Coordinates of C-alpha atoms in Angstrom, one line a residue:
X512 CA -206.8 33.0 20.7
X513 CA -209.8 33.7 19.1
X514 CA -211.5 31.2 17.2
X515 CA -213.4 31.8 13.7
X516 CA -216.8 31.0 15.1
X517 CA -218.1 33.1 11.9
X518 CA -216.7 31.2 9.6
X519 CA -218.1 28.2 11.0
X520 CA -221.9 29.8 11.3
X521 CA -221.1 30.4 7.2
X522 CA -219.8 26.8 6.3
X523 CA -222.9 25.4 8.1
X524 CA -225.6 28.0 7.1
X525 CA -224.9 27.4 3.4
X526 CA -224.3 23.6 4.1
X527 CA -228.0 23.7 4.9
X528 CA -228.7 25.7 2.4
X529 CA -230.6 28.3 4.4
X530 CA -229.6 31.7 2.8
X531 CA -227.9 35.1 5.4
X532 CA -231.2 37.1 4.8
X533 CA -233.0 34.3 6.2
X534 CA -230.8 32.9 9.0
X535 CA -230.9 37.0 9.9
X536 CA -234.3 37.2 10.1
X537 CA -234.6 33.7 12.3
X538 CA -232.3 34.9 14.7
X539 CA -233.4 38.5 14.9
X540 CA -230.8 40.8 13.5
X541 CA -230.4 42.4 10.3
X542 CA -228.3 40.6 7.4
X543 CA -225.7 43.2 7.4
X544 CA -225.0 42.2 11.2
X545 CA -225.1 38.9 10.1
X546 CA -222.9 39.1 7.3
X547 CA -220.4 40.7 9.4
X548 CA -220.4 38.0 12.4
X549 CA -219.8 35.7 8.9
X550 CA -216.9 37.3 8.7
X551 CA -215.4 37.5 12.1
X552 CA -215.8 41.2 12.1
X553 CA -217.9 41.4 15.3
X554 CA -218.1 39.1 18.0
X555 CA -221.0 36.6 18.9
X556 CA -221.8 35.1 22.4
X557 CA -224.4 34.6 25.2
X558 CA -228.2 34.4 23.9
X559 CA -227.8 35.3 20.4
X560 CA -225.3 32.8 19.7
X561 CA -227.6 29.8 21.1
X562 CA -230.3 31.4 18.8
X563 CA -228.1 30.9 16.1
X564 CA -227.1 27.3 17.2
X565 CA -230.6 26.4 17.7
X566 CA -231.4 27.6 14.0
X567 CA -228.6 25.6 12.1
X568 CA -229.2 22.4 14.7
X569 CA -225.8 22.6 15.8
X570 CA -223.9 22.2 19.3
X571 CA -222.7 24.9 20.5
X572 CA -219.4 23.4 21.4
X573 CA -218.9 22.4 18.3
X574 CA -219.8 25.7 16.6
X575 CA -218.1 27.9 19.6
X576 CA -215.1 25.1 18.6
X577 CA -213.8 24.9 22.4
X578 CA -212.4 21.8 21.9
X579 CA -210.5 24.0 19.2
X580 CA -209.8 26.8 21.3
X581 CA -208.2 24.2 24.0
X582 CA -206.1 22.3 21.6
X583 CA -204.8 26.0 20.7
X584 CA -204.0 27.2 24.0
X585 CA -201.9 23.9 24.2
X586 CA -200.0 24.5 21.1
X587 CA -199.3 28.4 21.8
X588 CA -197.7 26.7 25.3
X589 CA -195.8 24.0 23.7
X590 CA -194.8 26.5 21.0
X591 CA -193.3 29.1 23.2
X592 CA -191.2 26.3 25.5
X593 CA -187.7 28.1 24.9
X594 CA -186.9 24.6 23.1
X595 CA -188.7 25.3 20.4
X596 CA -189.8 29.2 20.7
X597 CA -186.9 30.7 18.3
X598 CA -188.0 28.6 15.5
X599 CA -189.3 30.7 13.0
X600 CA -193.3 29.7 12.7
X601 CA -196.0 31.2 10.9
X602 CA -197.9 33.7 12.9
X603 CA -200.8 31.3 11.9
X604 CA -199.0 28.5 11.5
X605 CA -201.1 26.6 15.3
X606 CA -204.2 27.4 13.6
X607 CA -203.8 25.7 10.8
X608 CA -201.7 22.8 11.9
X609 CA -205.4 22.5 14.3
X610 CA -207.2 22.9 11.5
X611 CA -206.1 21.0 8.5
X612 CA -204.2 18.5 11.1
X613 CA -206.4 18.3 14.4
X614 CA -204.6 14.6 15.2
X615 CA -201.4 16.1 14.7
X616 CA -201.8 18.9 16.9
X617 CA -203.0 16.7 20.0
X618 CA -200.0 14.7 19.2
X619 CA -197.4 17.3 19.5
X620 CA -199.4 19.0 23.1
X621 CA -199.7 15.1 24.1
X622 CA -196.2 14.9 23.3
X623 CA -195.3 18.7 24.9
X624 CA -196.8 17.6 28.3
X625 CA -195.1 14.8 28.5
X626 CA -191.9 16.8 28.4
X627 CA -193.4 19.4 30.9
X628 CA -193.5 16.7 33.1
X629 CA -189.9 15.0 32.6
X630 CA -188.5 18.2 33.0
X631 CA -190.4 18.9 36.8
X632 CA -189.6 15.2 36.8
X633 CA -185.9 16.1 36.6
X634 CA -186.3 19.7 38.6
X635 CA -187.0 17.6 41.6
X636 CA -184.6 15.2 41.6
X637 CA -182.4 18.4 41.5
X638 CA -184.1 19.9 44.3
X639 CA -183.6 16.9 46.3
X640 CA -180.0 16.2 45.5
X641 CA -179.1 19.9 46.8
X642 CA -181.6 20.4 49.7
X643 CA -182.6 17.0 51.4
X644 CA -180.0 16.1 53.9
X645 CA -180.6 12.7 54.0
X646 CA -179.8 12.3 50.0
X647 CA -177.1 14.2 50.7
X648 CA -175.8 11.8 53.7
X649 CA -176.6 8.8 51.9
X650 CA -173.9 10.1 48.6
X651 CA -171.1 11.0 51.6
X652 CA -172.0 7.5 53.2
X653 CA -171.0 6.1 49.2
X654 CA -168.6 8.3 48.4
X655 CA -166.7 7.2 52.3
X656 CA -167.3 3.4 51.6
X657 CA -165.6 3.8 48.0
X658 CA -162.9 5.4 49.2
X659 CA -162.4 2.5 52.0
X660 CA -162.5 -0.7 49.5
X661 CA -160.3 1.3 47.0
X662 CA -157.9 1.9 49.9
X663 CA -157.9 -1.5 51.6
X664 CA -157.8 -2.8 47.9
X665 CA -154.8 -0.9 46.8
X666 CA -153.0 -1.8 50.1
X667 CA -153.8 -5.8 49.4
X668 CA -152.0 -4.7 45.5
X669 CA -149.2 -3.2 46.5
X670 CA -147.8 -4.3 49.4
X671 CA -146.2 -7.5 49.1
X672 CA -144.7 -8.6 52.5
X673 CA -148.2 -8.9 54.0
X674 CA -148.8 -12.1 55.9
X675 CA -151.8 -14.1 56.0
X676 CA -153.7 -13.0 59.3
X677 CA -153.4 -9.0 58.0
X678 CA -154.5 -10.3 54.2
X679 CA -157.5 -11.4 55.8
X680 CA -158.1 -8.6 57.7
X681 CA -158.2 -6.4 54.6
X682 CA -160.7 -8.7 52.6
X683 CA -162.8 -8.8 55.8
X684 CA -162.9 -5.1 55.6
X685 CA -164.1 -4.4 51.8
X686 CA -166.7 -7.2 52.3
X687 CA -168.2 -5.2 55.1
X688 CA -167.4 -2.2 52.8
X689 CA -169.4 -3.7 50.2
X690 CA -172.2 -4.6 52.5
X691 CA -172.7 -1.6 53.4
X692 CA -172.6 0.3 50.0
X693 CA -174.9 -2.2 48.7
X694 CA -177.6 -1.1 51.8
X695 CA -176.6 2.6 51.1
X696 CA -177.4 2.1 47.6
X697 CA -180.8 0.2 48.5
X698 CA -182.0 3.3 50.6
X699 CA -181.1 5.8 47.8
X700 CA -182.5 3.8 45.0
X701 CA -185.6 3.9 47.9
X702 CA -185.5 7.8 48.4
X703 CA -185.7 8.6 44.7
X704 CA -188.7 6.0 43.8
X705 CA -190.5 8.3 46.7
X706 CA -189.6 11.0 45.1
X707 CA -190.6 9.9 41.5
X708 CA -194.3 9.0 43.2
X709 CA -194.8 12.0 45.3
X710 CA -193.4 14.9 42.6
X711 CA -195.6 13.8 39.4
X712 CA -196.8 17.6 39.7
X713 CA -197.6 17.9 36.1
X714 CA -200.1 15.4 34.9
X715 CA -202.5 15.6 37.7
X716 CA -203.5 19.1 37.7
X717 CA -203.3 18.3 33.6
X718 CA -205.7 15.4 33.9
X719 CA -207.9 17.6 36.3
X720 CA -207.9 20.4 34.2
X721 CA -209.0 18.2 31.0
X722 CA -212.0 16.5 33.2
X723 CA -213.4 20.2 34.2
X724 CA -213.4 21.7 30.6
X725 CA -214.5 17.9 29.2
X726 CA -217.8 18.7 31.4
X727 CA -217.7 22.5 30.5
X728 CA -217.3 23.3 34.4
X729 CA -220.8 21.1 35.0
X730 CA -221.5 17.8 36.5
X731 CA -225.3 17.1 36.1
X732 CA -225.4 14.4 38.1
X733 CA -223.6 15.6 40.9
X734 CA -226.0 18.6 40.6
X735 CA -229.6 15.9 41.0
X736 CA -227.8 14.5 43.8
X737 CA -227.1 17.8 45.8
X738 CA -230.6 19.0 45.4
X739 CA -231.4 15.7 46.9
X740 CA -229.4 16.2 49.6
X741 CA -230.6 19.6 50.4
X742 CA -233.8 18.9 50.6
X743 CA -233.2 16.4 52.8
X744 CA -231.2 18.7 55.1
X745 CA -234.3 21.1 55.0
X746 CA -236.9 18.7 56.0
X747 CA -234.7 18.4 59.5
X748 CA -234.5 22.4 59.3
X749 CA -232.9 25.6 58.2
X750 CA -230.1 24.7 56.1
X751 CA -227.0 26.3 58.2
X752 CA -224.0 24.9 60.7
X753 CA -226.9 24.2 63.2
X754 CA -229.2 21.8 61.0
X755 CA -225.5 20.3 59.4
X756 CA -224.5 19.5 62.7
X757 CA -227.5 17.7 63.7
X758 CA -227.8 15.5 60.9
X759 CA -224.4 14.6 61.0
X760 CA -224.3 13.6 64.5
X761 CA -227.6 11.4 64.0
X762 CA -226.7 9.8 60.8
X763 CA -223.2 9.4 61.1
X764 CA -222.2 9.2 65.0
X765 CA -219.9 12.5 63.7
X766 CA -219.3 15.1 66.9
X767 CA -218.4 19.2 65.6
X768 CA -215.5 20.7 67.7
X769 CA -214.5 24.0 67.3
X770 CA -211.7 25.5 69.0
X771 CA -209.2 23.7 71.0
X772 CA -206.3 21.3 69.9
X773 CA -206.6 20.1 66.3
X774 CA -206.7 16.2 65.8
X775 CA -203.1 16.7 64.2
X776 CA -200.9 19.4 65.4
X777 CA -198.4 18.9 63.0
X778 CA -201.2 20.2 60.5
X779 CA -201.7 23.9 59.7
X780 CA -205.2 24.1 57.9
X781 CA -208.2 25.7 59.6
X782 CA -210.4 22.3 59.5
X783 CA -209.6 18.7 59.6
X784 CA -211.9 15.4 59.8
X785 CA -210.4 12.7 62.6
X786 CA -212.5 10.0 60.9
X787 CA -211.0 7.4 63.3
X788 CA -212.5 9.4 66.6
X789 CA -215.9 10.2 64.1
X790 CA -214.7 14.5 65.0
X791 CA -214.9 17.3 62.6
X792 CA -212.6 19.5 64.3
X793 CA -212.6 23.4 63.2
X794 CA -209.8 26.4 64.6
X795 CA -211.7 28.9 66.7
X796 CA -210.6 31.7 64.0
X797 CA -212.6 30.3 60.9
X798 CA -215.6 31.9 59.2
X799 CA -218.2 30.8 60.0
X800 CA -219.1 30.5 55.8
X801 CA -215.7 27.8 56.2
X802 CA -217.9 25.8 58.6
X803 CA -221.1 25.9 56.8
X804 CA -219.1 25.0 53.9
X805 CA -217.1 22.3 54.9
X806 CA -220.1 20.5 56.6
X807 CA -221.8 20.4 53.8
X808 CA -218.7 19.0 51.8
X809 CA -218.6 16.2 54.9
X810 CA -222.0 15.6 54.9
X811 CA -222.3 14.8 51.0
X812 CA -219.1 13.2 51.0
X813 CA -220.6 10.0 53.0
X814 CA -224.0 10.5 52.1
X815 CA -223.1 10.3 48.4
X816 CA -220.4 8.7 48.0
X817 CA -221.5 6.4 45.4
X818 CA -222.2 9.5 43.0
X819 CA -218.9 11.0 43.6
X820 CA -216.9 7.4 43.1
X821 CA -218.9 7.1 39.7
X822 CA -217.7 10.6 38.6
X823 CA -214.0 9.6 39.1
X824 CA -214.9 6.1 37.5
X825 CA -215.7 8.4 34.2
X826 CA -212.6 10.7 34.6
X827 CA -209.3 9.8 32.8
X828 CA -207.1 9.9 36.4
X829 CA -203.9 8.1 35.3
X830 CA -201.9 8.2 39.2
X831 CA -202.9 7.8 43.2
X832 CA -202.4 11.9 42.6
X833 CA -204.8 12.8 40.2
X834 CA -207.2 10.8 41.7
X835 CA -206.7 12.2 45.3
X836 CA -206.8 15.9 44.0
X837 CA -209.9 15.2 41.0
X838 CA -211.7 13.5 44.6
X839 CA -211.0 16.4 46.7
X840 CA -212.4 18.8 43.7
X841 CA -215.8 16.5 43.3
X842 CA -216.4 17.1 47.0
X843 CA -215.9 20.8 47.0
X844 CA -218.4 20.8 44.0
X845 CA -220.8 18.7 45.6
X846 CA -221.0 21.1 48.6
X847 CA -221.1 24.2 46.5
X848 CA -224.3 22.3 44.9
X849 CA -225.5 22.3 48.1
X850 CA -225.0 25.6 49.5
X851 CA -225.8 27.3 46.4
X852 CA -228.8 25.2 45.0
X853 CA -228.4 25.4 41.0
X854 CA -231.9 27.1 39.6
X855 CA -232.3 29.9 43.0
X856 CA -228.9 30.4 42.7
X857 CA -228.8 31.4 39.1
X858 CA -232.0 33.7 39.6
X859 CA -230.4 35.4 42.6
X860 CA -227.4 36.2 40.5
X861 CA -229.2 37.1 37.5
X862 CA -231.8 39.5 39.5
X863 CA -228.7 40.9 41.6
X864 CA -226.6 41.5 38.3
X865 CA -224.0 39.1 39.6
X866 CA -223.3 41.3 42.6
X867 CA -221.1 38.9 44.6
X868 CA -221.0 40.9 47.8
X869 CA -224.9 40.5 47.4
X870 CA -225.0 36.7 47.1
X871 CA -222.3 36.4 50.1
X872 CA -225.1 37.9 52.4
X873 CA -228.0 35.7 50.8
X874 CA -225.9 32.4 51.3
X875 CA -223.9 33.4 54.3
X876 CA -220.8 32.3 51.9
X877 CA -217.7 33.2 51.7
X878 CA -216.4 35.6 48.0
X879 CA -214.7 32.9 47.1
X880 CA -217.2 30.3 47.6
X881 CA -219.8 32.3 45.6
X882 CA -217.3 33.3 42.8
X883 CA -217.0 29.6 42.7
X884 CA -220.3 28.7 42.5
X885 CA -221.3 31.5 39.7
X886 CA -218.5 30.0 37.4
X887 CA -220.4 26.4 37.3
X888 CA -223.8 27.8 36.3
X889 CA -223.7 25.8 32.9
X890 CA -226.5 23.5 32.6
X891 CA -227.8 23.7 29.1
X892 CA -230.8 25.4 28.4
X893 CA -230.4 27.0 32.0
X894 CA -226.7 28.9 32.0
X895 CA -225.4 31.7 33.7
X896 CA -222.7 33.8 32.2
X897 CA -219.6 31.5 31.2
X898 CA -217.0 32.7 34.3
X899 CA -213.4 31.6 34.4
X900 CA -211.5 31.7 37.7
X901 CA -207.8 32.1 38.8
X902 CA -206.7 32.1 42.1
X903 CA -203.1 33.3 43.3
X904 CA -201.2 33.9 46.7
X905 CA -199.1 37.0 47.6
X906 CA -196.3 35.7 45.6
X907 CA -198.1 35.3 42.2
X908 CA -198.3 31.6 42.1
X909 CA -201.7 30.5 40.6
X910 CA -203.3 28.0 43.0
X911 CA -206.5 27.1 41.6
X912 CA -207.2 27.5 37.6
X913 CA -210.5 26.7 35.9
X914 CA -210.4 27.4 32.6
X915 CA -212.9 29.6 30.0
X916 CA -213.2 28.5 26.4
X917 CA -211.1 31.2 24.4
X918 CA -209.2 32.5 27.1
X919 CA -206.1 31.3 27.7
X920 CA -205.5 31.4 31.3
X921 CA -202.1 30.0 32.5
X922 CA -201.8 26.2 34.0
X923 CA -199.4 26.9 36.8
X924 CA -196.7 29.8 37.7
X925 CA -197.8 33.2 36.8
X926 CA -199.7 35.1 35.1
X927 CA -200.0 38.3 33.1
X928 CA -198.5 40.8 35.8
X929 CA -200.9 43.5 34.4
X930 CA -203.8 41.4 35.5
X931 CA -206.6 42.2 38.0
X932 CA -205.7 39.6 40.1
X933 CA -202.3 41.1 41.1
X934 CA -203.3 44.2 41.5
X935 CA -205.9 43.7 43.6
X936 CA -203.1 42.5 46.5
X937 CA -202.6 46.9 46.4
X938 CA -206.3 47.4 47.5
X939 CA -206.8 44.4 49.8
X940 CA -210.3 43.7 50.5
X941 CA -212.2 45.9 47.9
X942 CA -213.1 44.8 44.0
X943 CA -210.8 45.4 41.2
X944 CA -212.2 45.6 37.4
X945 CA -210.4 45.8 34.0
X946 CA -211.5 45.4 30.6
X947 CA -208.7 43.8 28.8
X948 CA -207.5 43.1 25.6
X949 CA -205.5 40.8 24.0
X950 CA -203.2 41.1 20.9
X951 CA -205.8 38.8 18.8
X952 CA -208.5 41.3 19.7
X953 CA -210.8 39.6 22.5
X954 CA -211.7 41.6 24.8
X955 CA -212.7 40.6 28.5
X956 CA -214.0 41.9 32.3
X957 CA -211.4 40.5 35.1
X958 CA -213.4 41.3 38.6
X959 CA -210.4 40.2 41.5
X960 CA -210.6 40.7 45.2
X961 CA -208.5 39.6 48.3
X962 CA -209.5 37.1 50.6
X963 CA -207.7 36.3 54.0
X964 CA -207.6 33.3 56.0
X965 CA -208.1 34.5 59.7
X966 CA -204.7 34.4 61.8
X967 CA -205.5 31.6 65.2
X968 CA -203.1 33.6 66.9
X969 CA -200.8 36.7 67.3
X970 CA -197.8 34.3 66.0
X971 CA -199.6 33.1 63.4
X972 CA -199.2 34.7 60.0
X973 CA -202.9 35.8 58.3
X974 CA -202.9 33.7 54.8
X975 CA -204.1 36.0 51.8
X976 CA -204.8 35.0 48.5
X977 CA -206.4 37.0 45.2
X978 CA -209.6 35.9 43.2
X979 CA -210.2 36.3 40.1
X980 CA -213.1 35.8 37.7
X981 CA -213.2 36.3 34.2
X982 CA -215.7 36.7 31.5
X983 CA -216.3 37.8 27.7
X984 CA -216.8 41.7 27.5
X985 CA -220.1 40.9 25.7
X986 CA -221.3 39.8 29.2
X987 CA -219.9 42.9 30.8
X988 CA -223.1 44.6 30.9
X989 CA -225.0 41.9 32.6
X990 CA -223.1 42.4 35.1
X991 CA -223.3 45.4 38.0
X992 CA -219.4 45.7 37.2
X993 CA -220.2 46.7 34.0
X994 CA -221.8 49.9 35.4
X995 CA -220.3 53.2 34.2
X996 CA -218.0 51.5 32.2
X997 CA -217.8 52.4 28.3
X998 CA -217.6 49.1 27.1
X999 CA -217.5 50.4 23.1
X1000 CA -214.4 52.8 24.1
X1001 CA -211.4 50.4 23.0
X1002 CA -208.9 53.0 23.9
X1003 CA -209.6 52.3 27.6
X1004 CA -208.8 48.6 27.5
X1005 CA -205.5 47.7 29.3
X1006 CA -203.4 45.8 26.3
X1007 CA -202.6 42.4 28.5
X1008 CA -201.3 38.7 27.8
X1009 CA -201.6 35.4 29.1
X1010 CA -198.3 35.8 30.7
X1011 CA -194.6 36.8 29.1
X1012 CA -193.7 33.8 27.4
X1013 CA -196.8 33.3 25.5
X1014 CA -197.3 37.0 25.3
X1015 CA -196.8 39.1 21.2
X1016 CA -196.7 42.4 22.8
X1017 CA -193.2 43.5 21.9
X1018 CA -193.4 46.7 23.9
X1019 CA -194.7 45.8 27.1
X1020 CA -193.0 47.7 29.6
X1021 CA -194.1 45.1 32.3
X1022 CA -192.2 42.4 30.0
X1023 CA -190.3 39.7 32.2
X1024 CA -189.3 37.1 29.4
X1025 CA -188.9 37.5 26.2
X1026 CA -191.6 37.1 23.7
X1027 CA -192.7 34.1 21.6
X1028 CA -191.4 35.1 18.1
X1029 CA -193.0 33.7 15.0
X1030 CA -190.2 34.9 13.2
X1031 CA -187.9 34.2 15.2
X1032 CA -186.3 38.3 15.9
X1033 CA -183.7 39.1 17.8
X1034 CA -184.2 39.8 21.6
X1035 CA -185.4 42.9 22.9
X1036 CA -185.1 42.6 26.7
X1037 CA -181.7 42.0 28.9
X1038 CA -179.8 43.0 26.2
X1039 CA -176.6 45.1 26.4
X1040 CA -176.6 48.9 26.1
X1041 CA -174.2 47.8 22.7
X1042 CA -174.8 45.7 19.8
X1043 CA -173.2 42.1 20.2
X1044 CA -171.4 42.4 16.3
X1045 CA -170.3 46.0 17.2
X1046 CA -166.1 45.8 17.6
X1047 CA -164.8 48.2 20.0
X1048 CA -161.1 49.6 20.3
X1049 CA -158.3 49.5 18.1
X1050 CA -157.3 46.2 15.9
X1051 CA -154.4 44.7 17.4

C-alpha cells in the first residue's frame, strides 16, 4: 500500500513556511515536478528523496512513514482474515483508521496476532490429537480405564447377592482403575504443555520480524564489531576457510572436519558444531562459500559474544523461541558483516550495478549469501538500494521473510503465485526478472534464482529453494537487471498481489481464494455453473 509521502513533504514544507518554488530549487527539480510529488502523482525515492529530507530537517522514516506503511500491511492482514473479510469496509477505511486513530490501529493488529496465534495454537493441538500415536494411546488407555470403573461400578449397584470377599475385589479394582487414569491423565496434561511450548509458531517469527524492520534491516553495532573482527582475521592472513581455520583452532582449541560421520547422525543439515568435543564438523558435499560462511558465523559467535547478547538484550523476544531464532539471525548477520565488509561491499555493488553473479566471484559467496548481504546495506548517510528478500522451497512455503517498507510481502504460507520467486523453480539456476505492479499503483523489480543444497549421496534428495529480492522500480535502473527493460512502458508490468486473500484483483485468472471485498460482493471463484436463488423444475 502506498503511502502519501507527498502529502507529508506538503504539510511540512508549508509548516516551515518555505514556499514549492523554493523547496524546488533546493532540491534540484523544477516546481511543476515538485508540485506533482505534492500531490502523489509521481513517485519519490533513493537520493532525491534524502535531498528533500535533508531540506525540511526531517527523518526519513518519518517522512517515508514506514512505521505507517507497517502498521498498514498489518491491518490489510487482519482485515482479510475470513472472520472479518465480508464485512463491508471502506476501500480506505485502514488508512484512515491509521491515520486519524494510529493507537487504535496497533490495537486491533496487536489484537489480530494474538488470534493468529490461538488459532496455530489450536491447529496443533488438532494435529497432534489425529497424528501422534502416543496422544492417541494415552485417550484409548482413558477411554479402557473408564469403561473398567463404570463396569466394576455397575456390577457393585446391581447385583445384590455379592458376598464380602468379591465386594472387595471389585473396589480393589476401580481403585487401581483410578490410579491409573489419574497417571494417564498426568502424562497427557504433560504431552499437551510440550506441545503448547514447542508450537508458539506465530509470535516468534512476529517478534523477529518487528526487531529487523525496528532497525530498518541494520545493526550498527554489530557492523563496528565485525570490521573488528575482520581485521583481526587479516592480520593472521587471507580472509578464507584456511586463515578461519587457523584462528579458530589457536584461539579456541576448535578442530574443522569435513567429511566423515556427522557429530549427530540423527541430524540432516550440511554443518553442525560438537561444542562438547570443541569440532566443527562439515558434509563432504558443501560449498565451499557454506564453509567460509559458517566459520565466520562460529568464529564471531565466541569472539563476540557480548555484542550479540546485548542486541537480544534490546530486542522485544517474549519466549525461549524467539530468542533461539532472533540469536541464530544475529549470528548469520554478524558473519555476513564479516564476509561482506560494509563500505567495500557497497562500492563493489554499486560499481558492478548490483550484479550478484559478480559479487559471488569477488567474495567467494554463495547467491544467497550476497543477496543477503546487499539487502542490509542501510547505514545512513552510506545506503545501498533498500532490497527486500523472500525465500521459498519447491512447495511455495516462504522460509525466510525480511521485509521492505511499502511492500507488503507475506509473513508465512504463500505468496503471489505470479511472483518471480515461483517461477524461477521453471528455469532452475538462471535469473528471473519482473516489473510488477500492484492494484494501488507501486511498481517494483523482483530478481529470483534457485539455489540447491548439494545431495551427500545418491540416496539423498538435492534440497532446492528460490530467492528472491525485491526493490522499488525507481531503483530498477541502478541496477544491471534494469538493462533493456522499458521501465516507463506500464503496459508491460505483470498486474500481481501480495497473495489471494489480501489480493483486489477481481479477475486474476491465477486466483486461489477469494478476494478481500470492501464491499463485501458476492463470490466470484468456486461458485456453481447456476445462480444459488435460481429455482429449477416444476413447483410441487
Amino acid at each position: 500500500m502506498r503511502a502519501p509521502i507527498g502529502f507529508r513533504i506538503s504539510n511540512r514544507r508549508k509548516s516551515l513556511k518555505i514556499s514549492q518554488a523554493a523547496l524546488a530549487r533546493l532540491v534540484g527539480i523544477s516546481p511543476s515536478y515538485l508540485n506533482l510529488i505534492e500531490n502523489n502523482k509521481r513517485d519519490i525515492g533513493g537520493a532525491l528523496l534524502n535531498r528533500v529530507a535533508a531540506q525540511l530537517d526531517i527523518d526519513i522514516d518519518e517522512l517515508a512513514g514506514r512505521a505507517e506503511q507497517k502498521l498498514l500491511q498489518d491491518l490489510e492482514e487482519a482485515f482479510a482474515d475470513p472472520m472479518v473479510e465480508s464485512l463491508p469496509f471502506r476501500p480506505d477505511e485502514r488508512r484512515e483508521l491509521v491515520a486519524q486513530y494510529p493507537a487504535s490501529a496497533a490495537a486491533l493488529a496487536r489484537l489480530h496476532r494474538a488470534y493468529s496465534g490461538a488459532i496455530a495454537n489450536a491447529d496443533a493441538y488438532a494435529d497432534r490429537l489425529r497424528s501422534d500415536p502416543l496422544l492417541s494411546q494415552l485417550l484409548h488407555q482413558i477411554l479402557s480405564g473408564i469403561t473398567a470403573v463404570r463396569s466394576s461400578a455397575e456390577i457393585l449397584e446391581d447385583v445384590s447377592d455379592l458376598d464380602d470377599a468379591e465386594r472387595r475385589r471389585f473396589r480393589g479394582a476401580i481403585a487401581r482403575e483410578a490410579r491409573t487414569l489419574s497417571d494417564v491423565a498426568r502424562n497427557l496434561i504433560g504431552q499437551f504443555e510440550t506441545s503448547s511450548r514447542n508450537r508458539r509458531s506465530v509470535s516468534p517469527a512476529r517478534e523477529i520480524d518487528d526487531l529487523i524492520i525496528e532497525q530498518d534491516n541494520h545493526f550498527p553495532e554489530l557492523e563496528q564489531v565485525a570490521d573488528t573482527l575482520r581485521q583481526e582475521i587479516e592480520r593472521a592472513g587471507p580472509f578464507g576457510i584456511g586463515t578461519l581455520t587457523d584462528l579458530l583452532a589457536s584461539a579456541f582449541n576448535i578442530a574443522v572436519v569435513v567429511g566423515g560421520e556427522p557429530p549427530d547422525p540423527e541430524f540432516p543439515g550440511q554443518y553442525r558444531f560438537d561444542a562438547p568435543r570443541r569440532v566443527m564438523w562439515f558434509q563432504g558435499a558443501s560449498t565451499l562459500a557454506t564453509r567460509q560462511f559458517q566459520l565466520a558465523r562460529l568464529y564471531g559467535e565466541l569472539a563476540a559474544a557480548d555484542a550479540i547478547t546485548h542486541t537480544l538484550e534490546n530486542a522485544t523476544l517474549s519466549t525461549p523461541t524467539a530468542r533461539r531464532l532472533a540469536s541464530r539471525a544475529i549470528g548469520s548477520y554478524l558473519a555476513g558483516a564479516m564476509v561482506f565488509p560494509y563500505s567495500r561491499m557497497l562500492q563493489d555493488a554499486e560499481a558492478a550495478s548490483y550484479d550478484i553473479d559478480h559479487l559471488r566471484q569477488v567474495y567467494h559467496a554463495s547467491f544467497e549469501q550476497v543477496a543477503h548481504r546487499l539487502m542490509t546495506l542501510r547505514r545512513p548517510g552510506e545506503e545501498g538500494i533498500a532490497f527486500g528478500f523472500l525465500r521459498s522451497d519447491p512447495a511455495g512455503r516462504l522460509t525466510k521473510h525480511f521485509p521492505l517498507p511499502g511492500l507488503l510481502l507475506p509473513n508465512s504460507g504463500h505468496a503471489c503465485p505470479l511472483w518471480a520467486i515461483y517461477g524461477a523453480f521453471r528455469t532452475p539456476d538462471t535469473m528471473l526478472r519482473q516489473v510488477v505492479r500492484f492494484s494501488d499503483g507501486s511498481r517494483y523489480l523482483f530478481l529470483a534464482r534457485t539455489v540447491q543444497r548439494r545431495a551427500g549421496s545418491f540416496r539423498e534428495q538435492p534440497a532446492m529453494s528460490s530467492v528472491m529480492l525485491a526493490c522499488d522500480v525507481l531503483h530498477a535502473d541502478r541496477t544491471i537487471y534494469g538493462s533493456g527493460l522499458d521501465l516507463l512502458d506500464l503496459s508491460a508490468d505483470i498486474p500481481v498481489g501480495p497473495r489471494c486473500r489480501l489480493c483486489t484483483r477481481r479477475n486474476c485468472a491465477s486466483r486461489q481464494e477469494e478476494a478481500l471485498s470492501p464491499g463485501g460482493g458476492r463470490a466470484e471463484i468456486r461458485a456453481p455453473l447456476l445462480p444459488a436463488d435460481l429455482d429449477l423444475g416444476d413447483p410441487a
